mmCIF file of C-alpha atoms and ligand atoms in Angstrom:
data_model
loop_
_atom_site.group_PDB
_atom_site.id
_atom_site.type_symbol
_atom_site.label_atom_id
_atom_site.label_comp_id
_atom_site.label_asym_id
_atom_site.label_seq_id
_atom_site.Cartn_x
_atom_site.Cartn_y
_atom_site.Cartn_z
ATOM 1 C CA UNK A 1 15.349 1.633 11.465
ATOM 2 C CA UNK A 2 12.535 2.029 9.006
ATOM 3 C CA UNK A 3 9.141 2.688 10.046
ATOM 4 C CA UNK A 4 6.275 0.228 10.094
ATOM 5 C CA UNK A 5 2.967 0.898 8.119
ATOM 6 C CA UNK A 6 -0.314 -1.095 7.868
ATOM 7 C CA UNK A 7 -2.661 0.292 5.453
ATOM 8 C CA UNK A 8 -6.090 -1.193 4.610
ATOM 9 C CA UNK A 9 -7.539 -1.046 1.112
ATOM 10 C CA UNK A 10 -11.136 -1.162 1.491
ATOM 11 C CA UNK A 11 -11.677 -1.411 -2.256
ATOM 12 C CA UNK A 12 -15.151 -0.982 -3.425
ATOM 13 C CA UNK A 13 -16.796 -1.808 0.067
ATOM 14 C CA UNK A 14 -18.455 0.036 2.950
ATOM 15 C CA UNK A 15 -21.470 2.216 3.692
ATOM 16 C CA UNK A 16 -21.811 5.135 5.869
ATOM 17 C CA UNK A 17 -23.052 2.974 9.031
ATOM 18 C CA UNK A 18 -20.432 0.114 8.642
ATOM 19 C CA UNK A 19 -17.717 2.766 8.183
ATOM 20 C CA UNK A 20 -18.637 4.751 11.020
ATOM 21 C CA UNK A 21 -18.242 1.689 13.333
ATOM 22 C CA UNK A 22 -14.992 0.268 11.736
ATOM 23 C CA UNK A 23 -13.529 3.667 11.823
ATOM 24 C CA UNK A 24 -14.456 4.331 15.262
ATOM 25 C CA UNK A 25 -12.973 1.135 16.426
ATOM 26 C CA UNK A 26 -9.706 1.707 14.531
ATOM 27 C CA UNK A 27 -9.364 5.020 15.979
ATOM 28 C CA UNK A 28 -9.726 3.879 19.447
ATOM 29 C CA UNK A 29 -7.588 0.791 19.013
ATOM 30 C CA UNK A 30 -4.808 2.634 17.308
ATOM 31 C CA UNK A 31 -4.217 5.395 20.040
ATOM 32 C CA UNK A 32 -1.959 3.299 21.904
ATOM 33 C CA UNK A 33 -0.163 1.706 19.002
ATOM 34 C CA UNK A 34 3.593 2.353 19.311
ATOM 35 C CA UNK A 35 5.992 2.382 16.427
ATOM 36 C CA UNK A 36 3.579 1.402 13.686
ATOM 37 C CA UNK A 37 1.390 3.763 11.419
ATOM 38 C CA UNK A 38 -2.117 2.615 10.730
ATOM 39 C CA UNK A 39 -3.919 4.017 7.541
ATOM 40 C CA UNK A 40 -7.027 3.173 5.720
ATOM 41 C CA UNK A 41 -7.503 3.782 1.960
ATOM 42 C CA UNK A 42 -11.368 4.348 1.574
ATOM 43 C CA UNK A 43 -13.679 4.828 -1.648
ATOM 44 C CA UNK A 44 -13.690 8.588 -2.414
ATOM 45 C CA UNK A 45 -17.204 9.281 -1.278
ATOM 46 C CA UNK A 46 -16.138 8.234 2.379
ATOM 47 C CA UNK A 47 -13.098 10.311 2.458
ATOM 48 C CA UNK A 48 -14.955 13.160 4.125
ATOM 49 C CA UNK A 49 -16.325 10.529 6.586
ATOM 50 C CA UNK A 50 -12.717 9.236 7.317
ATOM 51 C CA UNK A 51 -11.464 12.828 7.939
ATOM 52 C CA UNK A 52 -14.369 13.552 10.391
ATOM 53 C CA UNK A 53 -13.998 10.425 12.171
ATOM 54 C CA UNK A 54 -9.985 10.164 12.103
ATOM 55 C CA UNK A 55 -9.118 13.789 12.420
ATOM 56 C CA UNK A 56 -6.878 14.408 15.354
ATOM 57 C CA UNK A 57 -6.072 10.660 15.642
ATOM 58 C CA UNK A 58 -3.107 8.425 15.077
ATOM 59 C CA UNK A 59 -4.664 6.886 12.081
ATOM 60 C CA UNK A 60 -4.069 8.537 8.548
ATOM 61 C CA UNK A 61 -6.246 7.813 5.499
ATOM 62 C CA UNK A 62 -6.039 7.789 1.802
ATOM 63 C CA UNK A 63 -7.494 7.211 -1.440
ATOM 64 C CA UNK A 64 -7.073 4.093 -3.679
ATOM 65 C CA UNK A 65 -6.485 5.635 -6.921
ATOM 66 C CA UNK A 66 -5.741 9.203 -8.472
ATOM 67 C CA UNK A 67 -6.113 10.955 -11.814
ATOM 68 C CA UNK A 68 -2.780 11.421 -13.589
ATOM 69 C CA UNK A 69 -3.967 14.870 -14.597
ATOM 70 C CA UNK A 70 -4.854 18.045 -12.715
ATOM 71 C CA UNK A 71 -8.204 19.905 -12.841
ATOM 72 C CA UNK A 72 -10.178 20.138 -15.974
ATOM 73 C CA UNK A 73 -12.270 18.187 -18.385
ATOM 74 C CA UNK A 74 -11.468 14.538 -17.143
ATOM 75 C CA UNK A 75 -14.914 13.264 -16.374
ATOM 76 C CA UNK A 76 -14.969 10.784 -13.255
ATOM 77 C CA UNK A 77 -11.563 11.455 -12.351
ATOM 78 C CA UNK A 78 -10.373 12.821 -8.857
ATOM 79 C CA UNK A 79 -7.088 14.980 -8.606
ATOM 80 C CA UNK A 80 -4.485 14.579 -6.302
ATOM 81 C CA UNK A 81 -5.247 18.234 -5.058
ATOM 82 C CA UNK A 82 -8.766 16.999 -4.172
ATOM 83 C CA UNK A 83 -7.439 14.175 -2.016
ATOM 84 C CA UNK A 84 -5.177 16.665 -0.308
ATOM 85 C CA UNK A 85 -8.215 18.626 0.577
ATOM 86 C CA UNK A 86 -9.678 15.980 2.152
ATOM 87 C CA UNK A 87 -6.858 15.346 4.481
ATOM 88 C CA UNK A 88 -5.434 12.297 2.560
ATOM 89 C CA UNK A 89 -1.624 11.360 3.297
ATOM 90 C CA UNK A 90 -1.580 8.266 1.166
ATOM 91 C CA UNK A 91 -2.774 7.304 -2.169
ATOM 92 C CA UNK A 92 -2.466 3.731 -3.817
ATOM 93 C CA UNK A 93 -1.128 4.003 -7.371
ATOM 94 C CA UNK A 94 -1.006 0.982 -9.763
ATOM 95 C CA UNK A 95 -2.790 -1.520 -7.725
ATOM 96 C CA UNK A 96 -3.068 -4.717 -9.753
ATOM 97 C CA UNK A 97 -6.968 -4.454 -10.070
ATOM 98 C CA UNK A 98 -6.398 -0.966 -11.737
ATOM 99 C CA UNK A 99 -3.642 -2.431 -13.991
ATOM 100 C CA UNK A 100 -5.926 -5.592 -14.862
ATOM 101 C CA UNK A 101 -9.288 -4.181 -14.882
ATOM 102 C CA UNK A 102 -8.787 -0.580 -16.038
ATOM 103 C CA UNK A 103 -5.890 -1.046 -18.243
ATOM 104 C CA UNK A 104 -3.502 1.135 -16.530
ATOM 105 C CA UNK A 105 -0.088 0.851 -18.177
ATOM 106 C CA UNK A 106 3.324 1.423 -16.237
ATOM 107 C CA UNK A 107 3.424 4.820 -17.941
ATOM 108 C CA UNK A 108 -0.181 5.896 -16.452
ATOM 109 C CA UNK A 109 0.973 4.550 -13.152
ATOM 110 C CA UNK A 110 4.077 6.539 -13.445
ATOM 111 C CA UNK A 111 2.082 9.655 -14.445
ATOM 112 C CA UNK A 112 -0.206 9.026 -11.375
ATOM 113 C CA UNK A 113 2.637 8.774 -8.972
ATOM 114 C CA UNK A 114 4.010 12.104 -10.243
ATOM 115 C CA UNK A 115 0.754 13.822 -9.712
ATOM 116 C CA UNK A 116 0.228 12.504 -6.013
ATOM 117 C CA UNK A 117 3.757 13.587 -5.312
ATOM 118 C CA UNK A 118 3.166 17.034 -6.693
ATOM 119 C CA UNK A 119 0.336 17.325 -4.502
ATOM 120 C CA UNK A 120 2.060 16.347 -1.376
ATOM 121 C CA UNK A 121 0.545 12.921 -1.058
ATOM 122 C CA UNK A 122 2.692 9.861 -0.408
ATOM 123 C CA UNK A 123 1.992 7.553 -3.069
ATOM 124 C CA UNK A 124 1.959 3.867 -2.302
ATOM 125 C CA UNK A 125 3.235 2.205 -5.359
ATOM 126 C CA UNK A 126 2.000 -1.193 -6.067
ATOM 127 C CA UNK A 127 3.944 -3.949 -7.882
ATOM 128 C CA UNK A 128 3.757 -7.613 -8.414
ATOM 129 C CA UNK A 129 3.611 -10.359 -10.773
ATOM 130 C CA UNK A 130 0.705 -12.745 -11.993
ATOM 131 C CA UNK A 131 1.001 -16.403 -11.378
ATOM 132 C CA UNK A 132 1.787 -17.062 -15.007
ATOM 133 C CA UNK A 133 4.687 -14.702 -14.721
ATOM 134 C CA UNK A 134 6.017 -16.285 -11.609
ATOM 135 C CA UNK A 135 5.557 -19.627 -13.301
ATOM 136 C CA UNK A 136 7.344 -18.615 -16.188
ATOM 137 C CA UNK A 137 10.325 -16.864 -14.647
ATOM 138 C CA UNK A 138 9.431 -13.372 -15.492
ATOM 139 C CA UNK A 139 8.682 -12.280 -12.094
ATOM 140 C CA UNK A 140 11.784 -10.031 -11.510
ATOM 141 C CA UNK A 141 11.498 -8.633 -14.943
ATOM 142 C CA UNK A 142 7.834 -7.661 -14.456
ATOM 143 C CA UNK A 143 8.442 -6.012 -11.164
ATOM 144 C CA UNK A 144 11.654 -4.261 -12.403
ATOM 145 C CA UNK A 145 9.630 -2.798 -15.405
ATOM 146 C CA UNK A 146 6.933 -1.482 -12.874
ATOM 147 C CA UNK A 147 9.481 0.207 -10.820
ATOM 148 C CA UNK A 148 11.661 1.454 -13.943
ATOM 149 C CA UNK A 149 8.743 3.231 -15.286
ATOM 150 C CA UNK A 150 8.681 5.581 -12.142
ATOM 151 C CA UNK A 151 12.428 5.814 -11.818
ATOM 152 C CA UNK A 152 12.960 6.978 -15.425
ATOM 153 C CA UNK A 153 10.441 9.328 -15.702
ATOM 154 C CA UNK A 154 10.188 10.739 -11.886
ATOM 155 C CA UNK A 155 13.670 9.992 -11.002
ATOM 156 C CA UNK A 156 14.875 7.677 -8.123
ATOM 157 C CA UNK A 157 14.828 10.419 -5.577
ATOM 158 C CA UNK A 158 10.828 10.415 -5.990
ATOM 159 C CA UNK A 159 10.884 7.021 -4.343
ATOM 160 C CA UNK A 160 12.410 8.622 -1.356
ATOM 161 C CA UNK A 161 8.773 10.267 -0.585
ATOM 162 C CA UNK A 162 6.996 7.033 -1.454
ATOM 163 C CA UNK A 163 6.133 3.507 -0.254
ATOM 164 C CA UNK A 164 6.352 0.462 -2.250
ATOM 165 C CA UNK A 165 3.782 -2.268 -2.018
ATOM 166 C CA UNK A 166 4.626 -5.777 -3.250
ATOM 167 C CA UNK A 167 1.453 -7.511 -4.183
ATOM 168 C CA UNK A 168 1.695 -10.792 -5.941
ATOM 169 C CA UNK A 169 -1.457 -10.700 -8.049
ATOM 170 C CA UNK A 170 -1.950 -14.677 -7.278
ATOM 171 C CA UNK A 171 -2.161 -13.871 -3.732
ATOM 172 C CA UNK A 172 -4.653 -11.076 -3.712
ATOM 173 C CA UNK A 173 -8.206 -12.005 -2.387
ATOM 174 C CA UNK A 174 -7.306 -15.739 -2.962
ATOM 175 C CA UNK A 175 -6.492 -16.821 0.680
ATOM 176 C CA UNK A 176 -3.293 -17.959 -1.016
ATOM 177 C CA UNK A 177 -0.598 -15.746 0.827
ATOM 178 C CA UNK A 178 3.026 -15.680 -0.362
ATOM 179 C CA UNK A 179 5.355 -17.827 2.156
ATOM 180 C CA UNK A 180 7.343 -15.559 4.269
ATOM 181 C CA UNK A 181 10.321 -16.757 2.241
ATOM 182 C CA UNK A 182 8.711 -15.962 -1.171
ATOM 183 C CA UNK A 183 7.675 -12.423 0.133
ATOM 184 C CA UNK A 184 11.024 -11.758 1.350
ATOM 185 C CA UNK A 185 12.687 -12.517 -1.947
ATOM 186 C CA UNK A 186 10.611 -10.336 -3.716
ATOM 187 C CA UNK A 187 10.977 -7.392 -1.181
ATOM 188 C CA UNK A 188 14.931 -8.126 -1.206
ATOM 189 C CA UNK A 189 14.873 -7.916 -5.052
ATOM 190 C CA UNK A 190 12.786 -4.557 -5.000
ATOM 191 C CA UNK A 191 15.283 -3.097 -2.470
ATOM 192 C CA UNK A 192 18.179 -4.233 -4.379
ATOM 193 C CA UNK A 193 16.940 -3.000 -7.761
ATOM 194 C CA UNK A 194 16.446 0.630 -6.151
ATOM 195 C CA UNK A 195 19.686 0.400 -4.470
ATOM 196 C CA UNK A 196 21.542 0.198 -7.766
ATOM 197 C CA UNK A 197 20.411 3.923 -8.193
ATOM 198 C CA UNK A 198 20.592 5.035 -4.644
ATOM 199 C CA UNK A 199 21.582 2.639 -1.813
ATOM 200 C CA UNK A 200 20.669 4.893 1.090
ATOM 201 C CA UNK A 201 17.220 5.613 -0.329
ATOM 202 C CA UNK A 202 16.505 1.926 -0.859
ATOM 203 C CA UNK A 203 17.634 0.988 2.482
ATOM 204 C CA UNK A 204 15.091 3.648 4.153
ATOM 205 C CA UNK A 205 12.413 2.488 1.791
ATOM 206 C CA UNK A 206 9.247 1.257 3.428
ATOM 207 C CA UNK A 207 8.188 -1.786 1.440
ATOM 208 C CA UNK A 208 4.734 -3.463 2.281
ATOM 209 C CA UNK A 209 3.674 -6.810 1.695
ATOM 210 C CA UNK A 210 0.030 -7.367 0.276
ATOM 211 C CA UNK A 211 -2.117 -10.455 -0.513
ATOM 212 C CA UNK A 212 -4.168 -12.564 1.771
ATOM 213 C CA UNK A 213 -2.543 -10.918 4.871
ATOM 214 C CA UNK A 214 -4.528 -12.058 7.980
ATOM 215 C CA UNK A 215 -3.933 -11.771 11.772
ATOM 216 C CA UNK A 216 -2.818 -15.510 11.671
ATOM 217 C CA UNK A 217 -0.126 -14.819 9.013
ATOM 218 C CA UNK A 218 1.035 -11.253 9.562
ATOM 219 C CA UNK A 219 3.533 -12.073 12.317
ATOM 220 C CA UNK A 220 5.653 -14.267 10.201
ATOM 221 C CA UNK A 221 5.538 -12.067 6.985
ATOM 222 C CA UNK A 222 6.441 -8.869 9.163
ATOM 223 C CA UNK A 223 9.281 -10.754 10.785
ATOM 224 C CA UNK A 224 11.106 -10.868 7.583
ATOM 225 C CA UNK A 225 13.984 -8.338 7.507
ATOM 226 C CA UNK A 226 12.846 -6.535 4.128
ATOM 227 C CA UNK A 227 8.933 -6.426 5.049
ATOM 228 C CA UNK A 228 8.140 -3.221 6.803
ATOM 229 C CA UNK A 229 4.374 -3.892 7.019
ATOM 230 C CA UNK A 230 1.236 -4.658 5.052
ATOM 231 C CA UNK A 231 -1.526 -3.651 2.626
ATOM 232 C CA UNK A 232 -4.551 -5.241 3.636
ATOM 233 C CA UNK A 233 -7.533 -5.940 1.460
ATOM 234 C CA UNK A 234 -10.374 -8.144 2.997
ATOM 235 C CA UNK A 235 -8.963 -8.436 6.500
ATOM 236 C CA UNK A 236 -8.990 -4.475 6.717
ATOM 237 C CA UNK A 237 -12.823 -4.661 6.947
ATOM 238 C CA UNK A 238 -12.768 -6.492 10.075
ATOM 239 C CA UNK A 239 -11.917 -4.141 12.796
ATOM 240 C CA UNK A 240 -10.408 -6.821 15.247
ATOM 241 C CA UNK A 241 -8.466 -8.613 12.465
ATOM 242 C CA UNK A 242 -7.057 -5.407 11.114
ATOM 243 C CA UNK A 243 -5.876 -4.259 14.450
ATOM 244 C CA UNK A 244 -4.351 -7.359 15.332
ATOM 245 C CA UNK A 245 -2.399 -7.193 12.053
ATOM 246 C CA UNK A 246 -1.358 -3.582 12.905
ATOM 247 C CA UNK A 247 -0.169 -5.133 16.442
ATOM 248 C CA UNK A 248 1.906 -7.577 14.516
ATOM 249 C CA UNK A 249 3.814 -4.797 12.851
ATOM 250 C CA UNK A 250 4.123 -3.106 16.261
ATOM 251 C CA UNK A 251 5.799 -6.213 17.546
ATOM 252 C CA UNK A 252 8.206 -6.231 14.677
ATOM 253 C CA UNK A 253 9.260 -2.539 15.753
ATOM 254 C CA UNK A 254 9.899 -3.775 19.197
ATOM 255 C CA UNK A 255 11.678 -6.989 18.432
ATOM 256 C CA UNK A 256 13.095 -7.161 14.807
ATOM 257 C CA UNK A 257 14.166 -10.292 13.382
ATOM 258 C CA UNK A 258 17.138 -10.439 11.139
ATOM 259 C CA UNK A 259 17.234 -13.381 8.658
HETATM 260 P P1 LIG B 301 -6.473 -9.199 0.227
HETATM 261 O O1 LIG B 301 -5.908 -8.878 1.555
HETATM 262 O O2 LIG B 301 -8.102 -9.258 0.194
HETATM 263 O O3 LIG B 301 -5.932 -10.399 -0.428
HETATM 264 O O4 LIG B 301 -6.235 -8.022 -0.834
HETATM 265 C C1 LIG B 301 -4.821 -7.486 -1.100
HETATM 266 C C2 LIG B 301 -4.785 -6.124 -1.743
HETATM 267 O O5 LIG B 301 -5.021 -6.304 -2.973
HETATM 268 C C3 LIG B 301 -4.615 -5.161 -1.042
HETATM 269 O O6 LIG B 301 -4.373 -3.980 -1.778
#
């Protein structure tokens, strides 16, 4: 059975005092979490703090972006090796906010994915369509191109050391969650697309759903057969809410629902 993962994406939020309380709560509450991994992707300056609070706990941590380059003259960029040095297990690559606000192309995302893997990080490759792309019937084409950029340059085997997150752009921060059926359809498409290259790898691949996940809707989303957990934005800043989402993934582990 695939493992379950719930990762928080704090985006550009947090401060030392608030983080201390949030990380401390997550550390304590996650100690008895069975069968689901909980992770937080924090802003770069707080990686040191995350490592301090979460070391020797069951909670993993990671970055939200990574340079596609190694060390050198790349002002402002943080390398994958630096993230590793601060104990990161995960890093988000290709989040839709990076793609839309910072203009990251599929090629840049693929390069970042490769840099993360090379440093021993587990990239969480974010894919997903805009509302316009969904409404014009381009959803599958868009997601396929996002996946193919990685498969063509890094090889499908690279996905065996990664996680994919399906995040429909129209559901991010809007309070408008994809229905469990919409999310399941997209996840099944992603899995099937990868299965055309390597069926065993595809069936073991952890695919997260992200986009307005809350404690109130996590259970029905995670009950879908191809949804293996969540990538959580706003709700990851609220300790009780985030842990309730983690427990929803844990329940799936204990009682999987086949659809
Ligand atoms: P929200 O959960 O705030 O919609 O954000 C989702 C997201 O972008 C996680 O990466």
